[in-house]
XYZ file of N, CA and C in Angstrom:
444
model
N 140.054 82.550 84.549
C 138.811 82.613 85.311
C 139.166 82.789 86.788
N 138.590 83.797 87.432
C 138.888 84.034 88.848
C 137.938 83.236 89.745
N 138.215 83.276 91.055
C 137.430 82.481 92.018
C 135.963 82.885 92.049
N 135.685 84.209 91.941
C 134.283 84.644 92.007
C 133.496 84.180 90.791
N 134.138 84.161 89.615
C 133.459 83.683 88.409
C 133.126 82.204 88.539
N 134.076 81.400 89.025
C 133.811 79.968 89.151
C 132.723 79.695 90.188
N 132.657 80.489 91.274
C 131.591 80.330 92.268
C 130.235 80.651 91.654
N 130.188 81.728 90.862
C 128.938 82.118 90.208
C 128.479 81.038 89.241
N 129.408 80.508 88.438
C 129.050 79.455 87.492
C 128.566 78.204 88.212
N 129.214 77.850 89.319
C 128.782 76.681 90.098
C 127.380 76.898 90.649
N 127.107 78.103 91.121
C 125.788 78.419 91.671
C 124.718 78.324 90.600
N 125.001 78.884 89.418
C 123.990 78.861 88.360
C 123.770 77.452 87.822
N 124.782 76.600 87.884
C 124.571 75.200 87.472
C 123.631 74.492 88.446
N 123.698 74.858 89.727
C 122.851 74.229 90.738
C 121.423 74.758 90.699
N 121.248 75.982 90.293
C 119.925 76.609 90.293
C 119.582 77.022 88.871
N 118.755 76.242 88.203
C 118.439 76.514 86.803
C 117.713 77.839 86.619
N 116.958 78.272 87.644
C 116.281 79.572 87.535
C 117.307 80.693 87.472
N 118.365 80.579 88.268
C 119.414 81.598 88.254
C 120.106 81.619 86.899
N 120.363 80.451 86.329
C 121.000 80.388 85.020
C 120.112 81.029 83.958
N 118.816 80.745 84.014
C 117.872 81.331 83.055
C 117.823 82.844 83.206
N 117.777 83.321 84.462
C 117.763 84.759 84.706
C 119.026 85.413 84.164
N 120.171 84.772 84.424
C 121.446 85.305 83.939
C 121.483 85.370 82.428
N 120.995 84.325 81.773
C 120.964 84.306 80.309
C 120.035 85.384 79.770
N 118.914 85.592 80.434
C 117.968 86.634 80.021
C 118.611 88.009 80.123
N 119.305 88.255 81.229
C 119.981 89.542 81.402
C 121.064 89.732 80.353
N 121.863 88.691 80.130
C 122.962 88.784 79.176
C 122.452 89.045 77.765
N 121.303 88.480 77.429
C 120.747 88.641 76.086
C 119.986 89.947 75.922
N 119.812 90.696 76.999
C 119.071 91.950 76.913
C 117.615 91.730 76.566
N 117.035 90.650 77.052
C 115.670 90.270 76.679
C 114.603 91.145 77.307
N 114.996 92.158 78.052
C 113.993 93.000 78.701
C 113.513 94.132 77.810
N 114.132 94.308 76.664
C 113.697 95.354 75.755
C 112.231 95.157 75.408
N 111.416 96.136 75.698
C 110.005 96.073 75.357
C 109.186 95.134 76.222
N 109.747 94.679 77.340
C 108.996 93.766 78.219
C 107.775 94.481 78.785
N 106.689 93.760 78.876
C 105.450 94.339 79.409
C 105.592 94.614 80.898
N 104.992 95.699 81.341
C 104.999 95.978 82.775
C 103.909 95.169 83.454
N 104.085 94.994 84.747
C 103.140 94.195 85.520
C 102.322 95.122 86.395
N 101.033 95.088 86.237
C 100.124 95.831 87.113
C 99.175 94.807 87.718
N 99.546 94.253 88.869
C 98.762 93.151 89.436
C 97.363 93.563 89.846
N 96.379 93.168 89.067
C 94.991 93.533 89.352
C 94.410 92.697 90.487
N 94.893 91.454 90.609
C 94.308 90.559 91.601
C 94.898 90.741 92.994
N 95.923 91.572 93.120
C 96.560 91.784 94.420
C 95.868 92.924 95.150
N 95.416 92.651 96.351
C 94.777 93.688 97.169
C 95.823 94.699 97.610
N 95.489 95.961 97.542
C 96.424 96.994 97.997
C 96.763 96.775 99.453
N 98.033 96.859 99.783
C 98.479 96.656 101.152
C 98.844 97.973 101.817
N 98.629 99.082 101.143
C 99.012 100.354 101.748
C 97.824 101.072 102.378
N 96.703 100.369 102.525
C 95.512 100.953 103.129
C 95.450 100.540 104.595
N 95.141 101.495 105.453
C 95.079 101.241 106.887
C 93.967 100.261 107.234
N 94.259 99.381 108.180
C 93.248 98.446 108.676
C 92.658 98.924 109.991
N 93.296 99.896 110.624
C 92.841 100.365 111.933
C 91.863 101.528 111.797
N 90.877 101.591 112.682
C 89.944 102.726 112.651
C 90.567 103.952 113.310
N 90.024 105.121 112.989
C 90.373 106.308 113.774
C 89.421 106.325 114.967
N 89.905 106.851 116.076
C 89.130 106.812 117.321
C 88.873 108.233 117.800
N 87.623 108.516 118.121
C 87.237 109.823 118.656
C 86.374 109.619 119.894
N 86.223 110.677 120.642
C 85.323 110.660 121.795
C 84.053 111.383 121.395
N 82.914 110.720 121.601
C 81.628 111.301 121.246
C 81.200 112.385 122.224
N 80.037 112.977 121.964
C 79.514 114.078 122.784
C 79.281 113.681 124.236
N 78.930 112.434 124.472
C 78.665 111.976 125.845
C 79.848 111.217 126.438
N 81.035 111.357 125.815
C 82.227 110.692 126.324
C 82.411 109.272 125.824
N 81.527 108.828 124.934
C 81.645 107.468 124.411
C 82.746 107.399 123.340
N 83.279 106.226 123.156
C 84.302 106.006 122.128
C 83.600 105.762 120.799
N 84.031 106.485 119.767
C 83.460 106.352 118.428
C 84.569 105.894 117.485
N 84.324 104.780 116.797
C 85.291 104.251 115.841
C 84.853 104.609 114.426
N 85.791 105.081 113.618
C 85.512 105.404 112.212
C 86.359 104.487 111.335
N 85.680 103.631 110.583
C 86.374 102.744 109.642
C 86.284 103.390 108.266
N 87.415 103.809 107.771
C 87.440 104.449 106.460
C 88.731 104.069 105.762
N 88.679 104.006 104.458
C 89.886 103.708 103.690
C 90.795 104.934 103.721
N 92.002 104.737 104.189
C 92.996 105.813 104.177
C 94.367 105.185 104.016
N 95.272 105.953 103.492
C 96.628 105.462 103.284
C 97.308 105.188 104.613
N 97.925 104.024 104.720
C 98.625 103.677 105.955
C 99.990 104.349 106.030
N 100.649 104.507 104.883
C 102.001 105.059 104.863
C 102.000 106.452 104.245
N 102.579 107.396 104.944
C 102.718 108.761 104.430
C 104.164 108.922 103.961
N 104.339 109.025 102.636
C 105.677 109.197 102.066
C 106.096 110.649 102.227
N 107.326 110.859 102.719
C 107.781 112.209 103.036
C 108.804 112.746 102.043
N 109.887 112.023 101.813
C 110.883 112.477 100.847
C 111.752 111.307 100.396
N 112.416 111.495 99.257
C 113.273 110.459 98.685
C 114.617 110.462 99.409
N 115.047 109.261 99.825
C 116.356 109.105 100.461
C 117.413 108.682 99.449
N 117.015 107.902 98.461
C 117.963 107.441 97.454
C 117.266 106.649 96.375
N 117.965 106.495 95.249
C 117.406 105.753 94.119
C 118.504 104.928 93.487
N 118.154 103.700 93.098
C 119.094 102.819 92.420
C 118.526 102.391 91.087
N 119.110 101.366 90.514
C 118.674 100.890 89.214
C 117.330 100.193 89.236
N 116.914 99.728 90.414
C 115.696 98.940 90.507
C 114.597 99.610 91.325
N 114.975 100.445 92.282
C 113.966 101.001 93.173
C 114.361 102.335 93.761
N 113.402 102.927 94.443
C 113.605 104.194 95.138
C 113.253 103.968 96.607
N 114.079 104.528 97.499
C 113.826 104.415 98.937
C 113.375 105.776 99.440
N 112.245 105.787 100.156
C 111.665 107.030 100.654
C 111.530 106.999 102.169
N 111.792 108.136 102.791
C 111.504 108.293 104.216
C 109.997 108.450 104.319
N 109.398 107.775 105.305
C 107.937 107.789 105.417
C 107.533 107.624 106.872
N 106.223 107.652 107.089
C 105.665 107.445 108.419
C 104.581 106.385 108.327
N 104.601 105.446 109.268
C 103.513 104.479 109.403
C 102.443 105.187 110.225
N 101.369 105.601 109.592
C 100.324 106.396 110.235
C 99.631 105.604 111.340
N 99.410 104.304 111.131
C 98.736 103.485 112.139
C 99.536 103.390 113.433
N 100.820 103.156 113.311
C 101.653 102.926 114.489
C 102.315 104.209 114.972
N 102.424 105.197 114.088
C 103.037 106.466 114.453
C 104.542 106.379 114.592
N 105.192 105.667 113.665
C 106.648 105.555 113.738
C 107.270 105.848 112.383
N 108.522 106.307 112.405
C 109.224 106.546 111.142
C 109.615 105.219 110.493
N 109.534 105.177 109.179
C 109.881 103.984 108.412
C 110.562 104.415 107.123
N 111.027 103.437 106.378
C 111.514 103.652 105.017
C 110.744 102.698 104.115
N 110.430 103.163 102.925
C 109.717 102.339 101.945
C 110.589 102.219 100.704
N 110.821 100.986 100.262
C 111.490 100.778 98.976
C 110.418 100.382 97.980
N 110.293 101.197 96.904
C 109.298 100.934 95.860
C 110.019 100.610 94.564
N 109.497 99.636 93.859
C 110.041 99.261 92.567
C 109.824 100.409 91.585
N 110.849 100.756 90.823
C 110.701 101.804 89.810
C 109.755 101.332 88.706
N 109.000 102.239 88.081
C 108.080 101.824 87.009
C 108.791 101.067 85.888
N 110.007 101.494 85.531
C 110.728 100.828 84.443
C 111.284 99.459 84.841
N 111.251 99.126 86.129
C 111.688 97.802 86.600
C 110.495 96.899 86.885
N 109.292 97.363 86.582
C 108.069 96.609 86.886
C 107.721 95.661 85.733
N 108.651 94.745 85.451
C 108.466 93.709 84.442
C 108.792 92.372 85.107
N 108.514 91.244 84.480
C 108.681 89.955 85.161
C 110.046 89.750 85.825
N 111.133 90.044 85.134
C 112.447 89.836 85.737
C 112.688 90.816 86.884
N 112.254 92.062 86.729
C 112.405 93.045 87.803
C 111.638 92.645 89.048
N 110.417 92.158 88.860
C 109.608 91.711 90.001
C 110.248 90.480 90.636
N 110.776 89.560 89.820
C 111.444 88.370 90.362
C 112.647 88.768 91.210
N 113.415 89.735 90.755
C 114.559 90.227 91.540
C 114.085 90.873 92.835
N 113.016 91.640 92.746
C 112.464 92.312 93.926
C 112.017 91.283 94.963
N 111.314 90.247 94.509
C 110.863 89.184 95.413
C 112.065 88.496 96.054
N 113.105 88.231 95.265
C 114.313 87.607 95.814
C 114.945 88.500 96.875
N 115.012 89.810 96.606
C 115.572 90.743 97.586
C 114.760 90.731 98.881
N 113.441 90.767 98.758
C 112.575 90.747 99.944
C 112.833 89.488 100.766
N 112.929 88.358 100.115
C 113.127 87.092 100.843
C 114.513 87.005 101.470
N 115.520 87.485 100.760
C 116.882 87.448 101.305
C 117.000 88.384 102.495
N 116.581 89.629 102.323
C 116.669 90.601 103.423
C 115.786 90.168 104.586
N 114.617 89.620 104.280
C 113.709 89.159 105.328
C 114.272 88.018 106.161
N 115.186 87.253 105.592
C 115.784 86.125 106.314
C 116.984 86.543 107.166
N 117.484 87.756 106.952
C 118.674 88.211 107.679
C 118.314 88.814 109.023
N 119.158 88.560 109.992
C 119.049 89.209 111.296
C 120.430 89.730 111.641
N 120.617 91.031 111.512
C 121.909 91.653 111.773
C 121.657 93.093 112.185
N 122.440 93.624 113.124
C 122.218 95.006 113.580
C 122.331 96.054 112.470
N 123.064 95.746 111.394
C 123.241 96.710 110.306
C 122.299 96.484 109.127
N 121.336 95.580 109.283
C 120.351 95.321 108.226
C 118.970 95.676 108.771
N 118.305 96.613 108.099
C 116.965 97.029 108.537
C 115.967 95.902 108.284
N 115.187 95.518 109.313
C 114.200 94.454 109.114
C 113.027 94.928 108.250
N 112.442 93.999 107.517
C 111.267 94.294 106.694
C 110.020 94.066 107.541
N 109.105 95.061 107.533
C 107.873 94.977 108.314
C 106.646 94.628 107.479
N 106.646 94.974 106.200
C 105.451 94.782 105.379
C 105.870 94.757 103.918
N 105.070 94.128 103.080
C 105.249 94.137 101.630
C 103.884 94.350 100.996
N 103.866 94.839 99.778
C 102.581 95.026 99.123
C 102.709 95.660 97.760
N 101.585 96.132 97.271
C 101.484 96.816 95.987
C 100.753 98.121 96.246
N 101.312 99.235 95.758
C 100.666 100.524 96.009
C 99.596 100.818 94.960
N 98.970 101.977 95.067
C 97.870 102.320 94.163
C 98.326 102.567 92.731
N 99.645 102.656 92.504
C 100.180 102.800 91.146
C 100.579 101.449 90.556
N 100.324 100.355 91.310
C 100.692 99.025 90.841
C 102.159 98.695 91.038
N 102.844 99.470 91.883
C 104.274 99.256 92.132
C 104.468 98.465 93.422
N 105.287 97.426 93.342
C 105.598 96.626 94.524
C 106.444 97.456 95.482
N 106.266 97.200 96.785
C 107.055 97.915 97.785
C 107.292 97.024 98.985
N 108.318 97.395 99.770
C 108.447 96.815 101.100
C 108.798 97.912 102.080
N 108.376 97.692 103.326
C 108.530 98.672 104.402
C 109.613 98.179 105.345
N 110.546 99.076 105.654
C 111.656 98.754 106.554
C 111.637 99.679 107.754
N 112.276 99.231 108.805
C 112.432 100.036 110.010
C 113.304 101.238 109.704
């Protein structure tokens, strides 16, 4: 047994959720797992800001309408759990990246891993780690997070 194996075993003994997750993965229990389409979660990819125009007499006119906040442009990469896309935050007018959970990873264990990733990355502050700006569920029921 090498040092990394003993560290992993010690960690899983301390955290029963990690041990359960590991056992689930080892047993291949994800075969046929139901996908999660969170109905009770409000979509977070809709803009909260109004569009602003100048009226005929020079007055400011605000238009509140449902529109997508993030404009996805192209795929930057894909892994076993998610896809990262280059995008634009329409409200702020800045380039961003969006990591979206793959449809085949949208099951309880996949979502649990995604949540763990969001919390771990969100807690890090390092020049080589992109900060997370937003999290949510898109109109396809896929979890996502927005990075700088």
